């Protein structure tokens, strides 16, 4: 699929195994596609009056981390819709593109070294994970943009070393494989939205890329 003609769908959509946060501006047909493929409730919302939910939000099934610039009414709307199903927490740090800086599944989290250490304990508590690791990948600090991981598998930027790939597999407790999306894009998060039930890719993704992603995320069909 694409969002407003843009194949970088991961920029606009955040998903876990319960909900997907999509821009209010996408079509009803695309909302249905997200709901059907991922098996989730679809919530149409803006964050800080922007539609780049995948960039602004990080989280897993237990908690969502929201940027400090979220508007109170947006937070209230999200809280009203989600209720107690998922914990919502505003991360009071300088950075706001949390989706580019934090990658998580229900087992572990990887956090950019640009985030101040005092925030790590809060991230761990909100996500309810056993451990939070902080490091670069392939000397790049925006680790959240480089990996998409579920509780079944993960895909990561092809520039990571074999040692880093194995470390990621240990952090997330799933096999993590290298892949690209949207005809060779290394930053896989930009063109991929996935959970344990399914995956959506940008419409420039090739057949071989799709097959590799499907295998890595252990998705049938």
C-alpha positions in Angstrom: 0.0 0.0 0.0 1.0 3.7 0.0 -0.1 6.6 2.1 -1.0 9.7 0.0 1.0 8.2 -2.8 4.1 7.7 -0.6 5.4 4.1 -0.3 7.1 4.9 3.0 4.1 3.7 5.0 6.1 3.0 8.2 6.5 6.8 8.5 2.8 7.3 8.9 1.6 4.1 10.7 2.4 2.6 14.1 1.1 -0.8 15.0 1.4 -3.4 17.7 -0.7 -6.6 18.1 -3.8 -4.6 19.4 -4.0 -1.3 17.6 -2.7 0.6 14.6 -2.4 4.4 14.8 -3.1 5.8 11.3 -3.4 9.3 10.0 -7.0 10.6 9.9 -6.4 11.6 6.3 -6.1 8.1 4.9 -9.0 6.5 3.1 -11.6 4.1 4.6 -10.4 1.5 2.2 -6.8 1.8 3.5 -8.1 1.7 7.1 -9.8 -1.5 6.4 -6.7 -3.0 4.8 -4.7 -2.2 7.9 -7.3 -3.7 10.1 -7.7 -6.9 8.0 -4.0 -7.5 7.4 -2.8 -6.8 11.0 -5.9 -8.0 12.8 -6.1 -4.8 14.9 -8.4 -1.9 15.9 -7.5 1.1 13.8 -7.2 4.4 15.5 -7.1 7.6 13.4 -5.0 10.1 15.2 -2.5 12.9 14.8 0.5 13.4 17.1 1.6 17.0 17.6 -0.7 17.9 14.7 1.4 15.7 12.4 0.4 12.5 10.5 3.8 10.8 10.9 2.7 8.4 13.7 5.3 5.8 12.8 8.1 8.4 13.4 6.6 9.9 16.6 5.5 6.8 18.5 7.4 3.8 19.8 6.1 0.8 21.8 4.8 -2.7 22.1 1.6 -4.5 23.3 2.0 -3.2 26.9 2.9 0.4 26.4 3.2 3.3 24.0 5.8 6.0 24.3 4.6 9.4 23.1 6.7 12.5 22.4 6.6 15.5 24.8 5.1 17.7 22.0 1.8 15.7 21.8 -1.1 18.0 22.3 -3.2 17.4 25.5 -6.4 16.9 23.4 -4.6 14.3 21.2 -3.4 12.4 24.3 -6.9 12.5 25.8 -8.4 11.2 22.5 -5.9 8.4 22.4 -6.5 7.5 26.1 -10.3 7.6 25.6 -10.1 5.2 22.6 -7.5 2.8 24.0 -8.6 2.8 27.7 -6.5 0.5 29.9 -5.6 -1.9 27.1 -2.2 -0.3 26.5 -0.3 2.0 28.9 0.3 5.5 27.5 3.3 7.5 28.7 4.8 10.8 27.5 8.6 10.6 27.4 9.9 13.9 28.6 13.2 14.0 26.7 14.6 16.5 24.1 14.1 14.1 21.2 10.6 13.7 19.7 11.0 11.2 16.8 10.7 8.3 19.2 9.8 5.8 16.5 13.2 6.4 14.8 15.1 6.0 18.1 13.5 3.1 19.9 12.7 -0.5 18.6 10.8 -2.9 20.7 8.8 -6.1 20.8 7.3 -7.7 23.9 10.7 -9.2 25.0 13.2 -6.4 24.7 14.0 -2.9 23.5 16.8 -1.2 21.7 17.3 2.5 22.3 19.5 5.1 20.5 22.6 6.3 22.4 21.3 9.8 21.8 18.6 9.3 24.4 19.8 10.3 28.0 20.3 7.4 30.3 17.8 8.5 33.0 15.0 7.8 30.5 16.0 4.1 30.1 14.3 3.0 33.3 11.0 4.6 32.3 11.2 3.0 28.8 11.7 -0.4 30.5 8.8 0.1 32.9 6.3 1.4 30.3 7.1 -1.4 27.8 7.4 -4.1 30.5 10.4 -5.7 28.9 13.2 -7.6 30.6 16.0 -5.4 29.3 16.7 -2.2 27.5 19.9 -2.0 25.4 21.4 1.2 24.2 23.8 1.3 21.2 24.3 2.3 17.6 23.8 -0.1 14.7 26.3 0.1 11.9 27.5 3.4 13.5 24.0 4.9 12.9 22.2 6.3 16.0 18.6 6.2 14.6 18.2 2.5 15.5 14.4 2.6 15.5 14.4 3.4 11.8 16.7 0.4 11.0 14.7 -2.5 12.4 11.1 -3.9 12.4 10.7 -6.6 15.0 7.7 -8.7 16.2 7.5 -11.6 18.6 8.0 -14.0 15.7 10.9 -12.4 13.8 12.7 -9.3 12.7 14.3 -7.5 9.7 17.1 -5.1 9.9 19.2 -2.7 7.8 21.7 -4.7 5.6 24.6 -2.6 6.9 24.7 -4.2 10.3 27.5 -6.7 11.1 26.9 -10.4 11.8 27.8 -9.8 15.4 25.2 -7.0 15.6 22.5 -9.2 14.0 23.2 -11.9 16.5 23.0 -9.4 19.4 19.6 -8.2 18.1 18.4 -11.8 18.0 19.4 -12.1 21.7 17.8 -8.8 22.7 14.4 -9.5 21.0 14.6 -13.3 21.5 13.7 -13.9 17.8 15.7 -14.5 14.7 16.6 -11.2 13.0 17.5 -11.2 9.3 18.7 -8.4 7.0 16.3 -7.1 4.4 15.4 -4.1 2.2 12.1 -2.6 1.3 10.7 -0.3 -1.5 13.2 -1.4 -4.1 16.4 -1.3 -2.1 15.7 1.0 0.8 18.0 0.0 3.7 15.9 1.8 6.4 13.3 -1.0 6.6 11.1 0.7 9.2 10.2 3.4 6.6 8.5 1.0 4.3 7.2 -1.8 6.6 4.5 -2.1 9.2 4.2 -5.5 10.9 3.0 -7.4 13.9 2.6 -11.1 14.9 -0.3 -11.5 12.5 0.7 -9.8 9.3 2.7 -7.1 7.5 2.1 -4.2 5.1 4.9 -3.0 2.8 5.3 0.1 0.6 4.0 -0.5 -2.9 7.5 -0.1 -4.5 8.6 -3.3 -2.7 9.8 -6.0 -5.1 8.7 -9.7 -5.1 12.1 -11.0 -3.7 12.0 -8.3 -1.0 8.5 -9.3 0.0 9.5 -13.0 0.1 12.5 -12.2 2.3 10.4 -10.1 4.7 7.7 -12.7 4.9 10.2 -15.4 5.7 12.0 -13.3 8.3 8.8 -12.3 10.1 7.6 -16.0 10.0 4.4 -15.1 8.2 2.5 -17.8 6.3 0.7 -17.6 3.0 
